[in-house]
Amino acid sequence: MPESGAIRAVTFDLDFTLWDLEHVIQRAEQRMQRFLAARYPRVSEHFDEEAMRRLRLRMAEEHPELRINVSAMRRASLRRIALTCGYGEDMVEAAFHVFMEGRHEVVPYDDVAPTLTALRRHYRIGALTNGNADVNRLALGEYFDFSVSAVEVGAAKPSRIIFEAACHRAGIAPGEMVHVGDEVHSDVLGAVRFGMGAVWLNRRGEPWPEDLERLPHVELADLSRLPTVLARWR
């Protein structure tokens, strides 16, 4: 565990930590496709859901510089679709807006609100994400004191840059903060290397990666025990 006094702040990854991203994205993409079919019908003639997914993967390979900016990546793929189908930038922005509306219709896991409510009494709470969800657009936003995204600082977890930005935003030292996330490499490795405490939220019961040495961290299957763990943190 990091050397410090009492823990003063907790940061959370968002996707797959506080909600199931797969279902959120699936619903958002279906909403966007319905919108495109109604307003820009030539898209449906060329691209179904799977074709759009393959295009995004190809765009990620062609433009690795956009990988930390998932919004820019999605806009780029929509721009390619618009060009193919003979539409303009209005289609890109309209479709992206519809997608992002759905992107923020999240359903938090059952343990999220009770845990955040308990933690708010004792800690500053931050969001630390590589994605494009904005906690300030969510009902959960009331629990958060600050947020940091990869696109905002130009670096994604596990880079120390994004963890450093979180500490700066909270106004505390790394050893006074604990980060909670579902990804071993992005969340646990990044936090530990920067000198923060780390909680691996392993909701799926996955094994520790064989290619990574064991790191000092706490592993939890859900968030219910997190307040107790933090209160005893040493």
Coordinates of C-alpha atoms in Angstrom, one line a residue:
M1 CA 0.0 0.0 0.0
P2 CA 1.2 3.6 -0.6
E3 CA 2.9 5.4 2.3
S4 CA 0.6 8.1 3.5
G5 CA -1.7 9.3 6.2
A6 CA -5.5 8.8 6.0
I7 CA -7.1 8.4 2.6
R8 CA -8.8 11.7 1.6
A9 CA -10.1 10.9 -1.9
V10 CA -11.3 8.0 -4.0
T11 CA -11.4 7.9 -7.8
F12 CA -13.6 5.6 -9.9
D13 CA -13.3 4.3 -13.3
L14 CA -16.7 4.5 -15.0
D15 CA -17.4 1.9 -17.7
F16 CA -17.8 -1.6 -16.3
T17 CA -17.0 -0.3 -12.9
L18 CA -20.2 1.7 -12.1
W19 CA -22.3 0.3 -15.0
D20 CA -22.4 -2.3 -17.7
L21 CA -21.0 -0.5 -20.7
E22 CA -21.9 -3.3 -23.2
H23 CA -25.6 -2.8 -22.7
V24 CA -25.3 1.0 -22.8
I25 CA -23.4 1.0 -26.1
Q26 CA -25.7 -1.5 -27.6
R27 CA -28.8 0.6 -26.9
A28 CA -27.1 3.8 -27.9
E29 CA -26.0 2.3 -31.3
Q30 CA -29.5 0.9 -31.9
R31 CA -31.0 4.3 -31.2
M32 CA -28.6 5.9 -33.6
Q33 CA -29.3 3.4 -36.3
R34 CA -33.1 4.0 -36.0
F35 CA -32.4 7.7 -36.3
L36 CA -30.2 7.2 -39.4
A37 CA -32.8 4.9 -41.0
A38 CA -35.5 7.6 -40.6
R39 CA -33.5 10.7 -41.5
Y40 CA -30.7 9.5 -43.7
P41 CA -32.1 6.3 -45.3
R42 CA -29.2 5.6 -47.7
V43 CA -27.1 4.7 -44.7
S44 CA -29.2 1.6 -44.1
E45 CA -28.6 0.5 -47.7
H46 CA -24.8 0.3 -47.0
F47 CA -24.3 -0.2 -43.3
D48 CA -25.9 -2.5 -40.8
E49 CA -24.8 -2.6 -37.1
E50 CA -22.1 -5.2 -37.8
A51 CA -20.7 -3.2 -40.8
M52 CA -20.5 -0.1 -38.6
R53 CA -18.6 -2.0 -35.9
R54 CA -16.1 -3.4 -38.5
L55 CA -15.6 0.2 -39.8
R56 CA -14.8 1.5 -36.3
L57 CA -12.3 -1.2 -35.8
R58 CA -10.7 -0.4 -39.1
M59 CA -10.6 3.3 -38.3
A60 CA -8.9 2.5 -35.0
E61 CA -6.2 0.6 -36.9
E62 CA -5.8 3.4 -39.5
H63 CA -5.8 6.2 -36.9
P64 CA -4.1 5.0 -33.7
E65 CA -3.7 8.7 -32.6
L66 CA -7.5 8.8 -32.0
R67 CA -7.6 5.8 -29.6
I68 CA -7.6 8.0 -26.6
N69 CA -10.4 10.1 -28.0
V70 CA -13.3 7.7 -28.5
S71 CA -15.6 10.6 -29.5
A72 CA -13.3 11.7 -32.3
M73 CA -13.0 8.1 -33.4
R74 CA -16.8 7.7 -33.6
R75 CA -17.1 11.0 -35.5
A76 CA -14.4 9.8 -37.9
S77 CA -16.3 6.6 -38.6
L78 CA -19.6 8.5 -39.1
R79 CA -17.8 10.9 -41.4
R80 CA -16.7 7.9 -43.5
I81 CA -20.2 6.6 -43.6
A82 CA -21.6 10.0 -44.6
L83 CA -19.1 10.2 -47.4
T84 CA -19.9 6.8 -48.6
C85 CA -23.7 7.5 -48.6
G86 CA -23.5 11.0 -50.1
Y87 CA -24.4 12.9 -46.9
G88 CA -22.6 15.9 -45.3
E89 CA -21.3 17.0 -41.9
D90 CA -24.9 17.6 -40.7
M91 CA -25.4 13.8 -40.6
V92 CA -22.3 13.3 -38.7
E93 CA -23.1 15.7 -35.9
A94 CA -26.8 14.7 -35.7
A95 CA -26.0 11.0 -35.5
F96 CA -23.3 11.6 -32.9
H97 CA -25.7 13.7 -30.8
V98 CA -28.3 10.9 -30.8
F99 CA -25.6 8.3 -29.9
M100 CA -24.3 10.4 -27.0
E101 CA -27.8 10.9 -25.6
G102 CA -28.0 7.1 -25.4
R103 CA -24.5 6.8 -24.2
H104 CA -25.4 8.7 -21.1
E105 CA -28.6 6.6 -20.3
V106 CA -26.7 4.4 -17.9
V107 CA -28.1 2.0 -15.4
P108 CA -25.7 1.8 -12.4
Y109 CA -25.1 -1.5 -10.7
D110 CA -27.2 -1.8 -7.6
D111 CA -24.2 -1.3 -5.2
V112 CA -23.1 2.0 -6.7
A113 CA -25.5 4.6 -5.2
P114 CA -25.4 3.2 -1.7
T115 CA -21.6 3.1 -1.8
L116 CA -21.2 6.6 -3.1
T117 CA -23.6 7.9 -0.6
A118 CA -21.6 6.4 2.2
L119 CA -18.3 7.6 0.8
R120 CA -19.4 11.2 0.3
R121 CA -19.4 11.6 4.1
H122 CA -15.7 11.1 4.4
Y123 CA -13.9 11.5 1.0
R124 CA -13.7 13.6 -2.1
I125 CA -14.9 11.5 -5.0
G126 CA -13.6 11.7 -8.5
A127 CA -14.2 10.0 -11.9
L128 CA -11.1 8.9 -13.9
T129 CA -12.0 7.5 -17.3
N130 CA -10.5 6.6 -20.7
G131 CA -14.0 6.8 -22.2
N132 CA -16.3 9.6 -23.2
A133 CA -19.0 9.4 -20.5
D134 CA -19.4 12.7 -18.6
V135 CA -20.5 12.2 -15.0
N136 CA -22.0 15.7 -15.0
R137 CA -24.6 14.5 -17.5
L138 CA -25.7 11.7 -15.2
A139 CA -27.8 11.5 -12.1
L140 CA -24.8 10.1 -10.4
G141 CA -23.0 13.4 -11.1
E142 CA -24.2 14.7 -7.7
Y143 CA -21.8 12.3 -5.9
F144 CA -18.7 13.5 -7.7
D145 CA -16.4 16.4 -6.8
F146 CA -14.2 16.3 -9.9
S147 CA -13.6 14.3 -13.0
V148 CA -10.7 13.7 -15.4
S149 CA -10.8 12.1 -18.8
A150 CA -8.1 10.8 -21.1
V151 CA -9.0 13.2 -23.9
E152 CA -8.9 16.1 -21.5
V153 CA -5.3 15.5 -20.5
G154 CA -4.1 13.8 -23.7
A155 CA -3.2 10.5 -22.0
A156 CA -5.1 7.4 -21.1
K157 CA -4.7 5.1 -18.1
P158 CA -2.3 3.6 -17.2
S159 CA -0.3 6.7 -18.0
R160 CA 0.9 8.5 -14.9
I161 CA -0.3 11.8 -16.6
I162 CA -4.0 11.1 -16.0
F163 CA -3.4 10.0 -12.4
E164 CA -1.3 13.0 -11.7
A165 CA -4.1 15.2 -13.1
A166 CA -6.5 13.6 -10.7
C167 CA -4.3 14.3 -7.7
H168 CA -3.8 17.9 -8.9
R169 CA -7.6 18.3 -9.3
A170 CA -8.2 17.0 -5.8
G171 CA -5.3 18.9 -4.3
I172 CA -3.8 16.0 -2.5
A173 CA -0.8 13.6 -2.7
P174 CA -0.9 10.3 -4.5
G175 CA -0.7 8.4 -1.2
E176 CA -3.8 10.0 0.0
M177 CA -5.9 8.7 -2.9
V178 CA -7.3 5.3 -3.8
H179 CA -8.4 4.4 -7.3
V180 CA -11.1 1.8 -8.0
G181 CA -11.5 0.1 -11.4
D182 CA -12.2 -3.1 -13.2
E183 CA -9.1 -3.2 -15.5
V184 CA -5.9 -4.6 -14.0
H185 CA -3.6 -3.0 -16.5
S186 CA -5.3 0.4 -16.9
D187 CA -6.6 0.9 -13.3
V188 CA -4.5 -1.2 -10.9
L189 CA -1.2 -1.0 -12.6
G190 CA -1.5 2.7 -13.4
A191 CA -2.5 3.6 -9.8
V192 CA 0.1 1.5 -8.1
R193 CA 2.9 2.8 -10.3
F194 CA 1.9 6.4 -9.6
G195 CA 1.9 5.7 -5.8
M196 CA -1.8 5.6 -5.3
G197 CA -3.8 2.8 -3.6
A198 CA -5.6 0.5 -5.9
V199 CA -8.8 -1.5 -5.6
W200 CA -9.5 -4.1 -8.4
L201 CA -13.3 -4.3 -8.8
N202 CA -13.4 -7.8 -10.2
R203 CA -17.2 -8.2 -10.7
R204 CA -16.6 -11.1 -13.2
G205 CA -14.3 -13.1 -11.0
E206 CA -11.5 -13.1 -13.6
P207 CA -8.0 -14.4 -12.7
W208 CA -5.0 -12.1 -12.3
P209 CA -3.2 -11.8 -15.7
E210 CA -0.4 -14.3 -16.1
D211 CA 1.8 -11.7 -17.8
L212 CA 1.7 -9.2 -14.9
E213 CA 3.4 -9.5 -11.6
R214 CA 1.2 -9.3 -8.5
L215 CA 0.8 -5.8 -7.4
P216 CA -0.2 -4.4 -4.0
H217 CA -4.0 -3.9 -4.2
V218 CA -7.3 -4.9 -2.7
E219 CA -9.6 -7.1 -4.8
L220 CA -13.4 -6.8 -4.4
A221 CA -16.2 -8.6 -6.1
D222 CA -18.6 -5.6 -5.6
L223 CA -18.6 -2.2 -4.0
S224 CA -20.5 -3.1 -0.8
R225 CA -17.3 -3.6 1.3
L226 CA -15.5 -0.6 -0.1
P227 CA -16.3 1.9 2.7
T228 CA -15.0 -0.6 5.3
V229 CA -11.9 -1.3 3.3
L230 CA -11.1 2.4 2.9
A231 CA -11.7 3.1 6.6
R232 CA -9.1 0.4 7.5
W233 CA -6.6 1.4 4.7
R234 CA -3.0 1.4 5.7

